[in-house]
XYZ file of C-alpha atoms in Angstrom:
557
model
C -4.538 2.897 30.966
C -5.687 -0.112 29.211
C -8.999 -0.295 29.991
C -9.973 -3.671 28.202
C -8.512 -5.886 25.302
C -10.724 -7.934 22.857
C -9.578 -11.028 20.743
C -10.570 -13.144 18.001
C -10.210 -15.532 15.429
C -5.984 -15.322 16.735
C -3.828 -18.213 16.311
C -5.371 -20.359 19.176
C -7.509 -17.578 20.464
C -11.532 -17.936 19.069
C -13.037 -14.798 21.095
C -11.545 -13.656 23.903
C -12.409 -10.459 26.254
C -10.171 -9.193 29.718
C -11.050 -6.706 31.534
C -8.270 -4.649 32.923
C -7.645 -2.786 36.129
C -5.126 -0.313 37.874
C -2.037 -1.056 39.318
C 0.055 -4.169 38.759
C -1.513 -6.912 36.901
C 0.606 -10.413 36.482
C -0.021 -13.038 33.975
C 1.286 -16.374 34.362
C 0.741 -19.968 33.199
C 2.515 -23.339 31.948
C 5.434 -22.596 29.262
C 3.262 -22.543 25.529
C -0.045 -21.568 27.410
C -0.605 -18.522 25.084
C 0.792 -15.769 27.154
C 3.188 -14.597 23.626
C -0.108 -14.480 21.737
C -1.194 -12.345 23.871
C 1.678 -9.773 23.839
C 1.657 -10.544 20.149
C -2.007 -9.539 19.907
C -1.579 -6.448 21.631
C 1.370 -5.171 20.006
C -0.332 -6.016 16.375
C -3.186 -3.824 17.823
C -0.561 -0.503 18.183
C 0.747 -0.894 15.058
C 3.141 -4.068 15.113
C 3.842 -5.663 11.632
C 1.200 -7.831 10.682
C 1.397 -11.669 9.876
C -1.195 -14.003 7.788
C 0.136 -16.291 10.604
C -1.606 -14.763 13.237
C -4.793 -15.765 11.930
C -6.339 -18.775 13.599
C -6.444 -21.814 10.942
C -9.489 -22.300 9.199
C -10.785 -18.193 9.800
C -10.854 -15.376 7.279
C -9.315 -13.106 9.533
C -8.291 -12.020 13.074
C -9.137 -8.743 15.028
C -7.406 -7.236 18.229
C -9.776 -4.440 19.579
C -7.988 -2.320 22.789
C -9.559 0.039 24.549
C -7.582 2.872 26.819
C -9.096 5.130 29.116
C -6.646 7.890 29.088
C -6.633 11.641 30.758
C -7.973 14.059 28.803
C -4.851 15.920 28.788
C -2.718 13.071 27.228
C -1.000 13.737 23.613
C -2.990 10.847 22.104
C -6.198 13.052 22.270
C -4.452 16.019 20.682
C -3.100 13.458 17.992
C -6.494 12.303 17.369
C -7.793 15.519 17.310
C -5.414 16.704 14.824
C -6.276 13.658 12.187
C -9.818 15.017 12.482
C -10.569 11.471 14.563
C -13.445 11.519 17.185
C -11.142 12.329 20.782
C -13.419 12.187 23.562
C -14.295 9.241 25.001
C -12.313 6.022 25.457
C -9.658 5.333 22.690
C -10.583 2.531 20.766
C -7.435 1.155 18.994
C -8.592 -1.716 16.018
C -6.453 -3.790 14.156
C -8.459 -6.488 11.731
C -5.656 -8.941 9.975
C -6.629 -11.416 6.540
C -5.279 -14.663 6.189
C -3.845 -12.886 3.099
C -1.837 -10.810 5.039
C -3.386 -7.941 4.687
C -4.353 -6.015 7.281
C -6.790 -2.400 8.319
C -6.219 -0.213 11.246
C -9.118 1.547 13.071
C -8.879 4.625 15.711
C -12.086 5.703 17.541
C -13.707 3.367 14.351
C -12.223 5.603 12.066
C -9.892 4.385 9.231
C -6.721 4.899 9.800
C -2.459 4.447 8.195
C -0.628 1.799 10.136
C 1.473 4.912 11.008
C -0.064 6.472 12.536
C -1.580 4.082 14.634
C 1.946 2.789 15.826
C 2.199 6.413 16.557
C -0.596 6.376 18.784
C 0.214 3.216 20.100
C 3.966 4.228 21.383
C 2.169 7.147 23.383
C -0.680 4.578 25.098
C 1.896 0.976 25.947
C 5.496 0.666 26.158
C 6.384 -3.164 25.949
C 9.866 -4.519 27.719
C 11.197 -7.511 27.392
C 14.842 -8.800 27.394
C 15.855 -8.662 24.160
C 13.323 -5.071 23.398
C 14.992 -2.743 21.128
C 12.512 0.037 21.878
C 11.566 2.563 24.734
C 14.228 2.785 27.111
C 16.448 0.877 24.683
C 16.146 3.615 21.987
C 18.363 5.873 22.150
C 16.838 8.324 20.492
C 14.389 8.676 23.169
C 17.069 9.104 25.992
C 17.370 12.556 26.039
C 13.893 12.945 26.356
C 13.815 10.766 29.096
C 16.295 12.784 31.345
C 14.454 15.868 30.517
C 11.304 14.333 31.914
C 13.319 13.206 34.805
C 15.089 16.077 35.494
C 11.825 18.263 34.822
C 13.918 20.528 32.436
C 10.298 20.530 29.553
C 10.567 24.836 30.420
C 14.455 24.950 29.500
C 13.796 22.578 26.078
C 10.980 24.885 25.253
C 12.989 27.926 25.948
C 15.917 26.824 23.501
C 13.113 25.434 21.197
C 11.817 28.678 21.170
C 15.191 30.187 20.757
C 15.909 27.749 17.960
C 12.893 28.810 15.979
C 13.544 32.608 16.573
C 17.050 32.170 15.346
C 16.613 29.664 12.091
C 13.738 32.811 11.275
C 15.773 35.212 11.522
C 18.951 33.192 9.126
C 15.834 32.974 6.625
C 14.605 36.624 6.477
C 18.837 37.669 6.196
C 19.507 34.927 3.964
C 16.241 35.827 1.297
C 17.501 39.229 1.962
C 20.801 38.456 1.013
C 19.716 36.679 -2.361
C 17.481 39.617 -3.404
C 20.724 42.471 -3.159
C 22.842 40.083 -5.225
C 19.926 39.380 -7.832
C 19.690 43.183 -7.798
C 23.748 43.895 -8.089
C 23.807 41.487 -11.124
C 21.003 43.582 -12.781
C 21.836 46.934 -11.363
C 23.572 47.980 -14.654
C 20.636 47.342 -16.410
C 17.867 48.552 -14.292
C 20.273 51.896 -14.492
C 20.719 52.020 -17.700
C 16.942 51.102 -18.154
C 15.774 53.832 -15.323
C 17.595 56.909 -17.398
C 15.912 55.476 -20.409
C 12.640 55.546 -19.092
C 13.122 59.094 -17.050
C 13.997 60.905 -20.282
C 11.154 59.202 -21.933
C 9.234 59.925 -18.667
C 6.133 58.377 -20.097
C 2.773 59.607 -18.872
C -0.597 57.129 -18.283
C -2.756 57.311 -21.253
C -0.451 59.293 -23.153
C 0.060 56.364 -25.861
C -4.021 56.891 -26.860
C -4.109 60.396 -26.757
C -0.992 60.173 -29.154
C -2.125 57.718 -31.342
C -5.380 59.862 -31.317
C -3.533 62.812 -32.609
C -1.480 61.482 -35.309
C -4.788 59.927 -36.701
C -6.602 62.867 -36.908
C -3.206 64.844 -38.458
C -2.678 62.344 -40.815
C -6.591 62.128 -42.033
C -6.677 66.276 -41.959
C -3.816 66.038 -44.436
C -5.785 63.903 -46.694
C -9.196 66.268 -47.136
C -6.954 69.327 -46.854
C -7.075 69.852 -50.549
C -10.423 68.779 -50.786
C -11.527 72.109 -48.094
C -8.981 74.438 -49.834
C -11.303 73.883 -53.601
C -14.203 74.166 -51.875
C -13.281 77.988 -50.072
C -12.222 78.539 -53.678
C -15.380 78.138 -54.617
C -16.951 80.211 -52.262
C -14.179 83.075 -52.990
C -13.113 82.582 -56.805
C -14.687 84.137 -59.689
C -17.286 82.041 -60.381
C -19.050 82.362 -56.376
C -22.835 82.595 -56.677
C -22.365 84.769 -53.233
C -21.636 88.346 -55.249
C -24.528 86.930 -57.627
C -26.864 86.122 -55.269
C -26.033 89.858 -53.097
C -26.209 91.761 -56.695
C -29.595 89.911 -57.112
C -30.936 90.800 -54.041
C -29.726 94.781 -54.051
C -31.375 95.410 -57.698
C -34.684 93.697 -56.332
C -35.025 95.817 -52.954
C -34.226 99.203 -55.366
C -37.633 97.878 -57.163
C -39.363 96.502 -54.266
C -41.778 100.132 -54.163
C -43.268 99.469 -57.426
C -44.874 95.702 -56.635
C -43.665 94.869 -53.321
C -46.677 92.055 -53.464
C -43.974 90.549 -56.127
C -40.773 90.914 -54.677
C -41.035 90.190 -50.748
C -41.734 87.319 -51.124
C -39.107 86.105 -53.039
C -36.572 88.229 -51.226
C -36.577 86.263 -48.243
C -35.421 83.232 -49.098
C -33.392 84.657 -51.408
C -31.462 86.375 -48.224
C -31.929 83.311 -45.940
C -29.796 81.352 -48.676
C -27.559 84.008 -49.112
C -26.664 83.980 -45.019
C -26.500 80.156 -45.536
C -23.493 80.642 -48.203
C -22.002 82.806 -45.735
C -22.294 80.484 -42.975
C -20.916 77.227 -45.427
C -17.923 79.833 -46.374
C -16.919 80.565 -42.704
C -16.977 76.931 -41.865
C -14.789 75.852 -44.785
C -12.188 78.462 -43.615
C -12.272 77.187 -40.249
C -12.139 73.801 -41.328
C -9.357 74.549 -43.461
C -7.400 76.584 -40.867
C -7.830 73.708 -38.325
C -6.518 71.063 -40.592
C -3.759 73.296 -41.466
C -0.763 71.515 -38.944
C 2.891 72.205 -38.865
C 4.614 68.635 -40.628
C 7.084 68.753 -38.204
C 4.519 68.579 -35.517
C 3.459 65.413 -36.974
C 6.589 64.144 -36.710
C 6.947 65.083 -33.546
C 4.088 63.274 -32.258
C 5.230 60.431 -34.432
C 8.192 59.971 -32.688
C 7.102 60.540 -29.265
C 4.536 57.672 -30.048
C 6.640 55.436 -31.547
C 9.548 55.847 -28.526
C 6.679 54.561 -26.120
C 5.793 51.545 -28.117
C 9.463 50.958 -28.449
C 10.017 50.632 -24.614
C 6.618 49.096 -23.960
C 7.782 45.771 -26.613
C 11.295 46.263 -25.150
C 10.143 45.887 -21.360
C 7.376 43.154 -22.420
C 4.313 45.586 -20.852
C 1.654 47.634 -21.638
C 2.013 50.761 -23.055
C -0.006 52.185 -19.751
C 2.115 50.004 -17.204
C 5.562 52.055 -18.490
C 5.237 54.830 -15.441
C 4.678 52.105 -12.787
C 7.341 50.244 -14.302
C 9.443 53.208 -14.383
C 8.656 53.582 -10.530
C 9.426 49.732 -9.849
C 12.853 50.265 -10.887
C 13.277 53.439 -8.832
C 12.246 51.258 -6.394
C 14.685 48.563 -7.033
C 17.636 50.563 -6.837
C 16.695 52.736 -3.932
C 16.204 49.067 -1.870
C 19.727 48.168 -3.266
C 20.911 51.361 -1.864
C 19.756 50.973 1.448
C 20.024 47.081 1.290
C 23.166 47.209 2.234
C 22.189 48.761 5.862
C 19.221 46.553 5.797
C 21.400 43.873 5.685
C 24.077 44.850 8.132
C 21.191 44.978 10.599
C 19.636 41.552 9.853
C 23.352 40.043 10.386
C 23.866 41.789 13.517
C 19.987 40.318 14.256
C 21.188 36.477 13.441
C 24.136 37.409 15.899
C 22.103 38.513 18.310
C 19.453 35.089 18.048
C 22.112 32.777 17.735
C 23.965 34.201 21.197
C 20.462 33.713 22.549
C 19.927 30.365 21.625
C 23.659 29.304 22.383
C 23.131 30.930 26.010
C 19.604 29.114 26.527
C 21.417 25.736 25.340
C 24.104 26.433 27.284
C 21.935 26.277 30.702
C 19.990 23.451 29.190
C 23.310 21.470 29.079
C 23.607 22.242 32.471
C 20.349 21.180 33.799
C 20.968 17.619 31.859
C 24.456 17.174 33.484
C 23.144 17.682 36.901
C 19.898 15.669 36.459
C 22.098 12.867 34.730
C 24.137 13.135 37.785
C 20.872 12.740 39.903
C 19.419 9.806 37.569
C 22.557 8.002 37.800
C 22.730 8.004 41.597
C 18.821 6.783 41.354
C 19.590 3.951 39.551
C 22.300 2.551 41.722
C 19.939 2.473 44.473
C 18.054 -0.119 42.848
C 20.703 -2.042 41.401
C 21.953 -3.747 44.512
C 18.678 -5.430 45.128
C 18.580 -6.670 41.645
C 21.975 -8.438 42.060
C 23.709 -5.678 40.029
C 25.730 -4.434 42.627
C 29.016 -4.481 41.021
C 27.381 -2.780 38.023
C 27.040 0.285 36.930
C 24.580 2.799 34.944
C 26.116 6.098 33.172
C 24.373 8.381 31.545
C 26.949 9.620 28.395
C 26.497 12.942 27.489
C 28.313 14.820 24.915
C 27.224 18.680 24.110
C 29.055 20.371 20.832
C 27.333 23.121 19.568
C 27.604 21.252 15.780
C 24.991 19.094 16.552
C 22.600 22.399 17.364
C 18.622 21.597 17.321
C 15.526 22.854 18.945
C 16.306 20.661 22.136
C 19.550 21.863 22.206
C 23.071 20.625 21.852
C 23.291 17.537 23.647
C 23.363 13.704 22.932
C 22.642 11.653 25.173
C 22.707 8.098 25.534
C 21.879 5.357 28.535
C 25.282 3.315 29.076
C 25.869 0.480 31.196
C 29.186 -1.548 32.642
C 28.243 -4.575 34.125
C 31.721 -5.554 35.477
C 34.446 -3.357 37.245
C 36.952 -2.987 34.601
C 35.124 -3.651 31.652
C 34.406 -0.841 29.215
C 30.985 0.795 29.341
C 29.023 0.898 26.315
C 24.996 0.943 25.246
C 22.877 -1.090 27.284
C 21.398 -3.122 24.316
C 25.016 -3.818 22.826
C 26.793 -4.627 26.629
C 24.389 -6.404 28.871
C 22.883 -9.738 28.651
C 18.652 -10.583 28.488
C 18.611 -10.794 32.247
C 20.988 -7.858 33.093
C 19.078 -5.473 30.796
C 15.869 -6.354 31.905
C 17.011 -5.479 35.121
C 18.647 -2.422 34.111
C 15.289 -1.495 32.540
C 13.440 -1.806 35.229
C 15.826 -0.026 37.648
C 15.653 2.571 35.004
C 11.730 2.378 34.956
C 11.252 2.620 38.804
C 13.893 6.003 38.778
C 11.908 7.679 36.126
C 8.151 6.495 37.758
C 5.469 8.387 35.745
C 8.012 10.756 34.236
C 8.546 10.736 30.451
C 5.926 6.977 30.370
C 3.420 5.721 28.763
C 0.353 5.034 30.681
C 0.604 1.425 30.521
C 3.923 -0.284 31.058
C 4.382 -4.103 29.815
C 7.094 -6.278 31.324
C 7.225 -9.798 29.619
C 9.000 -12.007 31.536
C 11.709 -9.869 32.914
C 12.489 -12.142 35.823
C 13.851 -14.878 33.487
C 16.547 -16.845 34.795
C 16.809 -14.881 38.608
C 16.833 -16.183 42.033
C 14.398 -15.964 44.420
C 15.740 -12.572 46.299
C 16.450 -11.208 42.973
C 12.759 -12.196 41.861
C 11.277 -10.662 44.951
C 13.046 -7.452 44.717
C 11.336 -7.281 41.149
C 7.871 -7.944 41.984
C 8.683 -4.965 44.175
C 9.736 -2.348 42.381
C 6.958 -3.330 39.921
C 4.675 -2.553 42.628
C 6.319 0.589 43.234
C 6.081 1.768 39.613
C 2.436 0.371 39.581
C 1.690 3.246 42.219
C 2.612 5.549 39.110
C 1.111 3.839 35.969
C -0.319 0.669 34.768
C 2.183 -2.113 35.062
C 1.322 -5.812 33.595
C 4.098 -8.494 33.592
C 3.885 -11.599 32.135
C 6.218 -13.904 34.993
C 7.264 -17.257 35.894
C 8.544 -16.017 39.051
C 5.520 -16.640 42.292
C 7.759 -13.925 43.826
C 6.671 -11.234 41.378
C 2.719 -13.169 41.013
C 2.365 -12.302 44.770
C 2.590 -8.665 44.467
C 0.271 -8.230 41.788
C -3.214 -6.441 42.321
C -4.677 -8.463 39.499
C -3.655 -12.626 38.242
C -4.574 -13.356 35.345
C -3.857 -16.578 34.513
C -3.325 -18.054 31.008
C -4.276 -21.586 30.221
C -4.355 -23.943 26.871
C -8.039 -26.320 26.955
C -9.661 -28.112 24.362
C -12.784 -26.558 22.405
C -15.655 -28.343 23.886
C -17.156 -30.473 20.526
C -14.251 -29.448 18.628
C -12.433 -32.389 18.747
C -9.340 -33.572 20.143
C -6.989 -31.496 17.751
C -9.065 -28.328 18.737
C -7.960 -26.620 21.756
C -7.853 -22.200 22.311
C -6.240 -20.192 24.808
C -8.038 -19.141 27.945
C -7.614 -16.252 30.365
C -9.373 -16.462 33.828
C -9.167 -13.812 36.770
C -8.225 -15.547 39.720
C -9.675 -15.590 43.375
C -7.117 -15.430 46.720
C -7.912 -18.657 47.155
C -7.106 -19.770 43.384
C -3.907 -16.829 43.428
C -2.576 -19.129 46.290
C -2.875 -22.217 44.381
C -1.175 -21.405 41.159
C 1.492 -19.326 43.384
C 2.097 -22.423 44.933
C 2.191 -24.690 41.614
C 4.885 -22.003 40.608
C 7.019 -22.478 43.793
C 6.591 -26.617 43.773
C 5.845 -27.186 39.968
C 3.477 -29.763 39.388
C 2.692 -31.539 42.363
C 1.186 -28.972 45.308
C 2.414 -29.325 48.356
C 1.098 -27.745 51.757
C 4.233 -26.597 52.812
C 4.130 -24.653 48.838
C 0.593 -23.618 49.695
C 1.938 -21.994 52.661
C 4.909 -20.472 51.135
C 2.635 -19.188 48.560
C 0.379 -17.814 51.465
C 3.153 -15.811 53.223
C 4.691 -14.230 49.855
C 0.819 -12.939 49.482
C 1.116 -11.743 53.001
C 4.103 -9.935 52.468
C 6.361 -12.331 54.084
């Protein structure tokens, strides 16, 4: 509810504070008293358009501060919570307009888009007046409006859900779908590209070892001749091995004549000879080794050259080739079975889109049978309100080509105000005072269900009797057993039901002059409700016999 509403530097308004209370509050006063700047304050607090003219003459700026106690299970505290704004507590709504026109919204003293704070302010106040073109008047809001009234939130959730399952479910067959005819149009070639690659059947790391092997083949070639002169050496005629042995063999026949000579030169002379040997056995191998078969060389060529082929053809690494290879078995084996796959995802969208059908089905249902109920609801009330001979439809038309997540219905709040006339929208076919009335017939049906906390009516008695009036101020009272009801009147019928009077009044600015004069808001006493109840029933001369006319609609009476 709103809890308090703070003014200043608006229009005629310097600083103004009013407390607020439960039930229903009325506001009244002489004709240009200030109660519009009021209602224009307020609704330029939750978000209304701004306006340079708004701002007092002579000040900087205006600022509308409103503060809402609200349950701490209403929406506007998950909304707040989900901007990352402070949500316990009061809300504190803030709206600061320049005399430039421009202007800053504030939630909870946080900074915030004018959208969002017209979105929190459509969840906190809902403002009627004759000639309103939102709430009930929206008709985009009608459906949601029976579905509060007919309690149906569990069947809306229950198609939502079903919506959500089945829209899922169209996505995973429909990206399905896309990837089997991406992979028809490029089954040829992943084919033809999979036998490629399986008689290549590349191996990881086999492009180094290759290139490793050709290397060494191709270098071996190149000191092959080189090894073959040097065994020559060791085994042509001119070898100091058979030297060296014959050496050796003559010197051990003479070693027993002066062995102290010939040891010691012996020894080395055999230690070099074994060293030859050695050199000679290694040059063989050597030379055996880098003998290679050409056409092994060739083989390896072209093995390593096939791989570096695909690799530059495929735009990978030589190393990625078996994955790749696997990838497109891959591929082809999902196109195989993707046809199955996708026989079974269609028979799954079948399947949602029965469910959803069914649960929207008994969701159209519920709404034809509670629009049956909310029509008979308001037609109680109309007779009291002098509508009598009017009537209040509820049109509802289901077709499962308008299909959503609350189902298959539009709905829309219709009204024919004379017997033979054609029914059409409320805003389009009744006048100011019949669609206030309609409104608030509508209002008292749906009580708390589908509201805002805090219900404004301004001036919705305009230009009705006094029975009509009275039969108002009660069903505001009614609904102000629900929710927070203020209404801004002319009618003492509707003043003497109110829990709270405020009353509005235009006085000059003490020392400001005579030009200088701001709007003022006073709480009034019985005794003062009584008085200005009775100024409302006599106009501007009190009588007694108003004061006591004014006493027994206080009483009831």
């Amino acid at each position: 509810m709103l809890a308090a509403l703070s003014i200043r530097d608006i229009v005629l308004i310097e600083r103004l504070e009013i407390d607020f209370t439960r039930g229903l509050t009325v506001l009244t006063g002489e004709t240009g008293a200030g109660k519009s700047i009021l209602l224009d304050s307020l609704a330029l607090a939750l978000g209304g358009r701004g306006d340079a003219g708004l701002v007092r003459h002579g000040a900087p700026q205006g600022q509308v501060t409103a503060v809402f106690d609200v349950a701490a299970d209403h929406p506007v505290r998950r909304l707040l919570a989900d901007n990352d704004i402070d949500a316990s507590g009061d809300v504190i709504v803030r709206r600061v307009q320049t005399a430039d026109g421009r202007t800053r919204a504030f939630l909870n003293d946080a900074p915030v888009s004018a959208t969002l704070l017209r979105d929190v302010g459509e969840r906190l106040v809902e403002i009627h007046g004759q000639h309103d073109d939102r709430a009930l008047v929206d008709e985009r809001e009608h459906r949601r409006l029976l579905d509060a009234f007919g309690a149906l939130e569990d069947l809306v959730a229950v198609a939502a859900n079903a919506w959500a399952s089945w829209r899922t479910t169209v996505k995973e067959r429909d990206g399905h779908a896309a990837r089997i005819d991406a992979a028809r149009r490029e089954a040829d070639y992943l084919r033809a590209s999979l036998e490629e690659l399986d008689r290549l059947a590349p191996e990881e790391g086999e492009e180094t070892e290759l290139a490793t092997k050709r290397h060494r083949m191709m270098q071996s070639e190149k000191i092959a001749g080189d090894l073959a002169d040097a065994v020559g050496t060791f085994d042509g005629p001119h070898s100091p091995i058979p030297t060296i042995a014959s050496l050796i063999r003559n010197l051990e026949r003479k070693t027993t004549a002066l062995p102290e000579l010939t040891e010691t030169a012996l020894k080395p002379m055999g230690a070099a000879l074994d060293l030859l040997e050695e050199a000679r056995g290694a040059l063989e191998k050597a030379l055996r080794e880098a003998d290679f078969d050409p056409r092994d060389l060739e083989r390896t060529e072209e093995r390593l050259f096939a791989l570096r082929a695909s690799a530059r053809k495929h735009a990978c690494a030589y190393d990625a080739l078996p994955a790749l290879r696997a990838r497109m078995a891959g591929d082809l084996a999902a196109l195989d079975h993707g046809e199955e796959r996708l026989a079974a995802l269609e028979a799954a969208v079948a399947a949602a889109e029965a469910t959803y059908f069914a649960a929207a089905a008994t969701l159209s249902a519920a709404r034809t049978a509670a629009a049956t109920d909310l029509e008979a609801a308001v037609h109680a009330e109309l007779p009291a309100l002098k509508l009598e001979r009017a009537r209040f439809l509820v049109a509802r038309t289901a077709d499962r080509a308008q299909a959503g997540p609350e189902g298959i219905d539009r709905v829309e709040f219709h009204v024919q105000t004379n017997p033979g006339t054609r029914p059409g929208p409320m805003m389009k076919v009744a006048s100011g005072g019949e669609l206030s009335r309609f409104l608030l017939a509508l209002k008292v049906s749906l009580a708390d269900k589908g509201s805002a906390p805090t219900l404004i009516f301004d001036e919705i008695d305009t230009g009705v009797g006094g029975a009509v009036a009275g039969a108002v101020g009660q069903r505001l009272a009614r609904l102000a057993d629900k929710v927070q009801v203020m209404s801004v009147t002319h009618a003492p019928q509707v003043a003497a039901r109110a829990d709270t009077h405020l009353l509005i009044s235009k006085e000059p600015v003490p020392g400001g002059g005579e030009e200088r004069v701001a709007t003022r808001v006073v709480e009034l006493t019985r005794e003062a409700r009584r008085e200005e109840i009775a100024r409302m029933l006599s106009g501007e001369t009190v009588t007694a016999e108003a004061r006591a006319a004014a006493e027994s609609l206080m009483a009831g009476g």
